[in-house]
């Protein structure tokens, strides 16, 4: 009844290989930025948990 929602791919919508490649590159760039931000947050949290001291893990 109202058609497809905005952004939906319909049978009438053709996507070129260049568009797919560009979208893939953009997604990879964004995921890389999120991954780096998460890595920084976790490193800061770990440093705070240890009071900035290094932890040496010993095995029995």
mmCIF file of C-alpha atoms in Angstrom:
data_model
loop_
_atom_site.group_PDB
_atom_site.id
_atom_site.type_symbol
_atom_site.label_atom_id
_atom_site.label_comp_id
_atom_site.label_asym_id
_atom_site.label_seq_id
_atom_site.Cartn_x
_atom_site.Cartn_y
_atom_site.Cartn_z
ATOM 1 C CA UNK A 1 0.000 0.000 0.000
ATOM 2 C CA UNK A 2 2.497 2.829 0.457
ATOM 3 C CA UNK A 3 5.317 1.353 -1.526
ATOM 4 C CA UNK A 4 8.691 0.313 -0.204
ATOM 5 C CA UNK A 5 10.236 2.249 2.676
ATOM 6 C CA UNK A 6 12.957 4.777 1.880
ATOM 7 C CA UNK A 7 16.304 3.131 1.240
ATOM 8 C CA UNK A 8 14.780 -0.244 0.390
ATOM 9 C CA UNK A 9 16.022 -1.978 -2.711
ATOM 10 C CA UNK A 10 13.160 -2.882 -4.969
ATOM 11 C CA UNK A 11 13.263 -4.996 -8.128
ATOM 12 C CA UNK A 12 13.189 -1.773 -10.146
ATOM 13 C CA UNK A 13 16.300 -0.445 -8.418
ATOM 14 C CA UNK A 14 19.512 -1.560 -10.055
ATOM 15 C CA UNK A 15 22.787 -1.150 -8.197
ATOM 16 C CA UNK A 16 26.003 -0.881 -10.135
ATOM 17 C CA UNK A 17 29.156 -2.708 -9.167
ATOM 18 C CA UNK A 18 30.807 0.668 -8.550
ATOM 19 C CA UNK A 19 28.041 1.593 -6.072
ATOM 20 C CA UNK A 20 28.490 -1.713 -4.260
ATOM 21 C CA UNK A 21 32.261 -1.201 -4.121
ATOM 22 C CA UNK A 22 31.852 2.353 -2.798
ATOM 23 C CA UNK A 23 29.374 1.243 -0.143
ATOM 24 C CA UNK A 24 31.684 -1.602 0.870
ATOM 25 C CA UNK A 25 34.657 0.753 1.206
ATOM 26 C CA UNK A 26 32.596 3.179 3.289
ATOM 27 C CA UNK A 27 31.369 0.374 5.556
ATOM 28 C CA UNK A 28 34.932 -0.898 6.022
ATOM 29 C CA UNK A 29 36.141 2.636 6.833
ATOM 30 C CA UNK A 30 33.393 3.145 9.408
ATOM 31 C CA UNK A 31 33.944 -0.268 10.995
ATOM 32 C CA UNK A 32 37.666 0.422 11.199
ATOM 33 C CA UNK A 33 37.010 3.741 12.962
ATOM 34 C CA UNK A 34 34.617 2.083 15.413
ATOM 35 C CA UNK A 35 37.101 -0.724 16.053
ATOM 36 C CA UNK A 36 39.877 1.789 16.804
ATOM 37 C CA UNK A 37 37.621 3.824 19.116
ATOM 38 C CA UNK A 38 36.624 0.675 21.005
ATOM 39 C CA UNK A 39 40.270 -0.357 21.290
ATOM 40 C CA UNK A 40 41.127 3.047 22.837
ATOM 41 C CA UNK A 41 38.209 2.897 25.282
ATOM 42 C CA UNK A 42 39.145 -0.608 26.411
ATOM 43 C CA UNK A 43 42.806 0.371 26.819
ATOM 44 C CA UNK A 44 41.815 3.398 28.932
ATOM 45 C CA UNK A 45 39.494 1.263 31.045
ATOM 46 C CA UNK A 46 42.149 -1.398 31.557
ATOM 47 C CA UNK A 47 44.722 1.242 32.526
ATOM 48 C CA UNK A 48 42.260 2.696 35.033
ATOM 49 C CA UNK A 49 41.469 -0.724 36.488
ATOM 50 C CA UNK A 50 45.163 -1.344 37.131
ATOM 51 C CA UNK A 51 45.981 2.197 38.212
ATOM 52 C CA UNK A 52 48.300 2.526 35.229
ATOM 53 C CA UNK A 53 50.445 -0.441 36.306
ATOM 54 C CA UNK A 54 51.375 -3.288 34.019
ATOM 55 C CA UNK A 55 50.024 -6.691 34.909
ATOM 56 C CA UNK A 56 52.189 -9.771 34.512
ATOM 57 C CA UNK A 57 50.209 -12.969 34.144
ATOM 58 C CA UNK A 58 51.921 -16.044 35.525
ATOM 59 C CA UNK A 59 50.892 -19.560 34.725
ATOM 60 C CA UNK A 60 51.103 -22.289 37.373
#
